Amino acid sequence: MDLRMPLYLQIKNIILDRIDSGELLPGECIESERFLSVKYGVNRQTIRSAIHVLVEDGILEKIPHKGTFVSKEIKKPQWGPFEDHDERRGFSSFLKSQGYSIRSKVIIAEKIRPTQSICSKLNLQENEEVYCLERVRYTDDDPFSVEIAYMPYKYVEGIENYDFSQVSLYDFLTTRNHCPYTFKRELIVSFPSNRISKLLKNKGYPVYSFQYIGYDQNGEVVEYTRSYIRSDKGSYRFVI
């Protein structure tokens, strides 16, 4: 057992692994709470809490007087470069295309004094201005990701006049002829900082941590973004 993660979440992940591996099939009834508590060596309340979270996530469903079953249709948000023409689609486009409602809450929207690291990522001189936009993204009112975007202010002058809880950042960059066209991406899976955890209402899970640099069609660096996405609320697909 992982001492950093609450027991009920570890049991939840064990059940998820059984579903993902095909050991438990859609429509199949899972074992009783009593059986599972003995099998995994935990009390029944721990099992009950794990099952409750899985029911809330739509992975399991309870049928009165019959038991708890694996949902016949498990729906989780997915994103990633499925096909070549999808490469430049943003987070919102992927999820909206799958029928999810998306909203954003702006946490930071201001010009900042960039660190040397940010200047290096954006190919800027140390005294050049940078605009920082940090947002929490929600799917169906549940926090899903935190995105922190840094952009050279010379490419986005006037950006402070827009409300990015309503406006798409990439739509705005398109009006400035600086929408990212190609990317350099890096993905790691890690435990988030306390601050990111609180914004995501993350309960001990690791997150998908993306860093990417966006280039416009002229090859200029127009965006450096760090994105933290809850691993329990979605999956990343890719083609090798």
Tab-separated table of C-alpha atoms in Angstrom:
chain	number	residue	atom	x	y	z
A	1	MET	CA	0.000	0.000	0.000
A	2	ASP	CA	1.097	3.572	-0.735
A	3	LEU	CA	1.169	5.482	2.555
A	4	ARG	CA	0.867	8.799	0.684
A	5	MET	CA	-2.620	7.905	-0.610
A	6	PRO	CA	-5.728	7.267	1.516
A	7	LEU	CA	-6.707	3.593	1.740
A	8	TYR	CA	-10.095	4.023	0.099
A	9	LEU	CA	-8.460	5.608	-2.967
A	10	GLN	CA	-5.997	2.737	-3.192
A	11	ILE	CA	-8.910	0.279	-3.123
A	12	LYS	CA	-10.669	2.370	-5.758
A	13	ASN	CA	-7.604	2.117	-8.001
A	14	ILE	CA	-7.398	-1.657	-7.476
A	15	ILE	CA	-11.004	-2.026	-8.626
A	16	LEU	CA	-10.336	0.281	-11.596
A	17	ASP	CA	-7.330	-1.860	-12.575
A	18	ARG	CA	-9.530	-4.947	-12.474
A	19	ILE	CA	-12.011	-3.243	-14.809
A	20	ASP	CA	-9.305	-1.935	-17.167
A	21	SER	CA	-7.676	-5.377	-17.380
A	22	GLY	CA	-10.987	-7.044	-18.258
A	23	GLU	CA	-11.175	-9.039	-15.018
A	24	LEU	CA	-14.438	-7.216	-14.281
A	25	LEU	CA	-16.607	-6.737	-17.356
A	26	PRO	CA	-19.302	-4.109	-18.109
A	27	GLY	CA	-22.567	-5.213	-16.505
A	28	GLU	CA	-20.846	-7.637	-14.120
A	29	CYS	CA	-21.739	-7.604	-10.421
A	30	ILE	CA	-18.745	-7.003	-8.157
A	31	GLU	CA	-18.192	-8.824	-4.877
A	32	SER	CA	-19.923	-7.762	-1.664
A	33	GLU	CA	-18.420	-5.182	0.668
A	34	ARG	CA	-17.823	-7.925	3.254
A	35	PHE	CA	-15.979	-10.104	0.725
A	36	LEU	CA	-13.840	-7.187	-0.499
A	37	SER	CA	-12.951	-6.069	3.025
A	38	VAL	CA	-11.599	-9.558	3.780
A	39	LYS	CA	-9.874	-9.856	0.391
A	40	TYR	CA	-7.995	-6.546	0.749
A	41	GLY	CA	-7.581	-6.555	4.526
A	42	VAL	CA	-9.414	-3.289	5.209
A	43	ASN	CA	-12.606	-2.401	7.066
A	44	ARG	CA	-15.979	-2.255	5.330
A	45	GLN	CA	-16.187	1.541	5.612
A	46	THR	CA	-13.030	1.808	3.474
A	47	ILE	CA	-14.615	-0.451	0.846
A	48	ARG	CA	-17.866	1.520	1.047
A	49	SER	CA	-16.003	4.820	0.491
A	50	ALA	CA	-14.101	3.424	-2.508
A	51	ILE	CA	-17.312	2.147	-4.092
A	52	HIS	CA	-19.081	5.462	-3.407
A	53	VAL	CA	-16.399	7.374	-5.353
A	54	LEU	CA	-16.591	4.903	-8.248
A	55	VAL	CA	-20.375	5.267	-8.344
A	56	GLU	CA	-20.040	9.071	-8.395
A	57	ASP	CA	-17.565	8.786	-11.275
A	58	GLY	CA	-19.978	6.613	-13.254
A	59	ILE	CA	-17.686	3.569	-13.168
A	60	LEU	CA	-19.990	1.501	-10.968
A	61	GLU	CA	-23.732	1.616	-10.460
A	62	LYS	CA	-25.844	0.349	-7.578
A	63	ILE	CA	-29.097	-1.487	-8.296
A	64	PRO	CA	-31.358	-1.780	-5.237
A	65	HIS	CA	-31.759	-5.329	-3.876
A	66	LYS	CA	-29.381	-6.696	-6.547
A	67	GLY	CA	-25.885	-5.327	-5.882
A	68	THR	CA	-23.183	-3.113	-7.349
A	69	PHE	CA	-22.370	-3.511	-11.036
A	70	VAL	CA	-19.737	-2.291	-13.484
A	71	SER	CA	-21.409	0.339	-15.640
A	72	LYS	CA	-22.190	-0.867	-19.132
A	73	GLU	CA	-20.975	2.411	-20.603
A	74	ILE	CA	-18.039	4.022	-18.834
A	75	LYS	CA	-17.481	7.523	-20.130
A	76	LYS	CA	-14.321	9.454	-19.267
A	77	PRO	CA	-12.939	12.526	-21.009
A	78	GLN	CA	-10.127	11.795	-23.461
A	79	TRP	CA	-7.703	14.099	-25.167
A	80	GLY	CA	-4.516	13.905	-27.159
A	81	PRO	CA	-3.294	13.908	-30.784
A	82	PHE	CA	-5.619	11.197	-32.090
A	83	GLU	CA	-4.983	12.111	-35.727
A	84	ASP	CA	-2.804	14.580	-37.593
A	85	HIS	CA	-5.616	17.075	-38.135
A	86	ASP	CA	-6.238	17.134	-34.371
A	87	GLU	CA	-2.733	18.255	-33.440
A	88	ARG	CA	-3.662	21.904	-32.944
A	89	ARG	CA	-6.913	21.344	-31.110
A	90	GLY	CA	-6.993	22.763	-27.617
A	91	PHE	CA	-8.268	21.230	-24.403
A	92	SER	CA	-11.775	22.691	-24.774
A	93	SER	CA	-12.176	21.518	-28.377
A	94	PHE	CA	-11.373	17.917	-27.491
A	95	LEU	CA	-13.808	17.745	-24.601
A	96	LYS	CA	-16.617	19.711	-26.250
A	97	SER	CA	-16.439	17.335	-29.210
A	98	GLN	CA	-17.118	14.498	-26.740
A	99	GLY	CA	-20.220	16.199	-25.360
A	100	TYR	CA	-18.796	17.707	-22.181
A	101	SER	CA	-19.725	21.181	-21.017
A	102	ILE	CA	-16.639	23.289	-20.323
A	103	ARG	CA	-16.157	26.369	-18.217
A	104	SER	CA	-13.119	28.231	-16.942
A	105	LYS	CA	-12.261	30.214	-13.848
A	106	VAL	CA	-9.484	32.779	-14.216
A	107	ILE	CA	-7.046	32.784	-11.289
A	108	ILE	CA	-4.314	35.079	-12.668
A	109	ALA	CA	-4.459	37.387	-15.696
A	110	GLU	CA	-1.687	39.986	-15.642
A	111	LYS	CA	1.682	41.097	-16.932
A	112	ILE	CA	4.500	39.638	-14.876
A	113	ARG	CA	8.238	39.938	-14.489
A	114	PRO	CA	9.386	36.654	-16.060
A	115	THR	CA	12.004	34.377	-14.565
A	116	GLN	CA	15.100	33.507	-16.555
A	117	SER	CA	13.584	30.081	-17.206
A	118	ILE	CA	10.410	31.575	-18.739
A	119	CYS	CA	12.450	34.014	-20.824
A	120	SER	CA	14.524	31.107	-22.103
A	121	LYS	CA	11.406	29.082	-23.005
A	122	LEU	CA	9.905	32.073	-24.873
A	123	ASN	CA	13.181	33.182	-26.516
A	124	LEU	CA	12.927	36.606	-24.855
A	125	GLN	CA	15.370	39.125	-23.475
A	126	GLU	CA	15.298	39.499	-19.707
A	127	ASN	CA	13.556	42.903	-19.784
A	128	GLU	CA	10.732	41.885	-22.152
A	129	GLU	CA	7.206	41.727	-20.766
A	130	VAL	CA	5.253	38.496	-20.384
A	131	TYR	CA	1.534	37.974	-19.867
A	132	CYS	CA	0.460	35.193	-17.511
A	133	LEU	CA	-2.968	33.573	-17.761
A	134	GLU	CA	-3.821	30.914	-15.179
A	135	ARG	CA	-7.162	29.143	-15.325
A	136	VAL	CA	-8.923	26.242	-13.680
A	137	ARG	CA	-10.882	24.293	-16.281
A	138	TYR	CA	-14.086	22.478	-15.342
A	139	THR	CA	-16.053	19.704	-17.012
A	140	ASP	CA	-19.653	19.574	-15.860
A	141	ASP	CA	-18.710	21.762	-12.854
A	142	ASP	CA	-15.939	19.424	-11.703
A	143	PRO	CA	-12.352	20.824	-11.701
A	144	PHE	CA	-10.394	18.941	-14.340
A	145	SER	CA	-7.202	20.868	-15.056
A	146	VAL	CA	-5.108	23.885	-14.156
A	147	GLU	CA	-3.446	25.664	-17.077
A	148	ILE	CA	-0.766	28.332	-16.672
A	149	ALA	CA	0.090	30.039	-19.959
A	150	TYR	CA	2.921	32.523	-20.495
A	151	MET	CA	2.960	34.647	-23.658
A	152	PRO	CA	5.268	37.406	-24.935
A	153	TYR	CA	3.253	40.570	-24.371
A	154	LYS	CA	4.470	42.035	-27.670
A	155	TYR	CA	2.289	39.421	-29.439
A	156	VAL	CA	-0.813	39.824	-27.261
A	157	GLU	CA	-1.146	43.557	-26.558
A	158	GLY	CA	-4.678	44.318	-25.397
A	159	ILE	CA	-5.199	40.817	-24.003
A	160	GLU	CA	-6.149	42.301	-20.626
A	161	ASN	CA	-9.398	43.564	-22.188
A	162	TYR	CA	-10.748	40.030	-22.679
A	163	ASP	CA	-12.490	37.727	-20.228
A	164	PHE	CA	-10.896	34.303	-20.657
A	165	SER	CA	-13.502	32.628	-18.519
A	166	GLN	CA	-15.672	33.158	-21.613
A	167	VAL	CA	-13.232	33.617	-24.518
A	168	SER	CA	-10.961	30.935	-26.010
A	169	LEU	CA	-7.290	31.846	-25.716
A	170	TYR	CA	-6.513	30.265	-29.084
A	171	ASP	CA	-9.365	32.174	-30.734
A	172	PHE	CA	-7.823	35.374	-29.368
A	173	LEU	CA	-4.328	34.410	-30.577
A	174	THR	CA	-5.782	33.683	-34.017
A	175	THR	CA	-7.022	37.286	-34.242
A	176	ARG	CA	-3.419	38.384	-33.578
A	177	ASN	CA	-2.037	35.970	-36.215
A	178	HIS	CA	-0.050	34.217	-33.500
A	179	CYS	CA	-2.071	31.083	-32.815
A	180	PRO	CA	0.237	28.136	-31.995
A	181	TYR	CA	0.689	25.975	-35.065
A	182	THR	CA	3.349	23.495	-33.946
A	183	PHE	CA	4.359	22.353	-30.469
A	184	LYS	CA	7.134	20.837	-28.438
A	185	ARG	CA	5.503	18.788	-25.688
A	186	GLU	CA	6.672	17.046	-22.570
A	187	LEU	CA	4.503	14.817	-20.383
A	188	ILE	CA	5.264	13.404	-16.964
A	189	VAL	CA	3.038	11.893	-14.293
A	190	SER	CA	3.689	13.324	-10.850
A	191	PHE	CA	2.078	14.336	-7.582
A	192	PRO	CA	1.044	18.017	-7.725
A	193	SER	CA	2.005	20.788	-5.327
A	194	ASN	CA	-0.377	21.600	-2.489
A	195	ARG	CA	-1.572	24.708	-4.348
A	196	ILE	CA	-2.398	22.815	-7.557
A	197	SER	CA	-4.001	20.035	-5.521
A	198	LYS	CA	-6.339	22.500	-3.830
A	199	LEU	CA	-7.321	24.121	-7.127
A	200	LEU	CA	-8.089	20.703	-8.608
A	201	LYS	CA	-9.738	19.373	-5.431
A	202	ASN	CA	-7.413	16.456	-6.040
A	203	LYS	CA	-7.544	13.731	-3.377
A	204	GLY	CA	-4.101	12.177	-3.396
A	205	TYR	CA	-3.908	11.252	-7.067
A	206	PRO	CA	-0.964	11.932	-9.364
A	207	VAL	CA	-1.657	14.281	-12.281
A	208	TYR	CA	-0.706	14.423	-15.929
A	209	SER	CA	1.784	17.278	-15.979
A	210	PHE	CA	2.278	18.779	-19.437
A	211	GLN	CA	4.764	21.401	-20.506
A	212	TYR	CA	4.585	22.643	-24.046
A	213	ILE	CA	5.963	25.418	-26.185
A	214	GLY	CA	3.834	26.704	-29.064
A	215	TYR	CA	5.170	28.196	-32.299
A	216	ASP	CA	3.171	30.261	-34.774
A	217	GLN	CA	3.353	29.726	-38.537
A	218	ASN	CA	6.405	32.015	-38.717
A	219	GLY	CA	8.273	29.886	-36.202
A	220	GLU	CA	8.014	32.472	-33.394
A	221	VAL	CA	7.519	31.166	-29.859
A	222	VAL	CA	4.125	32.497	-28.764
A	223	GLU	CA	3.251	30.332	-25.784
A	224	TYR	CA	4.809	28.402	-22.941
A	225	THR	CA	2.201	26.506	-20.938
A	226	ARG	CA	2.208	24.232	-17.919
A	227	SER	CA	-0.927	22.137	-17.584
A	228	TYR	CA	-1.928	19.850	-14.718
A	229	ILE	CA	-4.734	17.383	-15.459
A	230	ARG	CA	-6.398	15.037	-13.004
A	231	SER	CA	-5.511	11.457	-13.839
A	232	ASP	CA	-8.658	10.132	-12.155
A	233	LYS	CA	-10.922	12.208	-14.411
A	234	GLY	CA	-9.575	11.493	-17.872
A	235	SER	CA	-7.193	9.564	-20.076
A	236	TYR	CA	-4.582	10.612	-22.615
A	237	ARG	CA	-4.512	8.826	-25.945
A	238	PHE	CA	-1.666	8.840	-28.432
A	239	VAL	CA	-0.551	7.080	-31.587
A	240	ILE	CA	2.888	5.479	-31.806
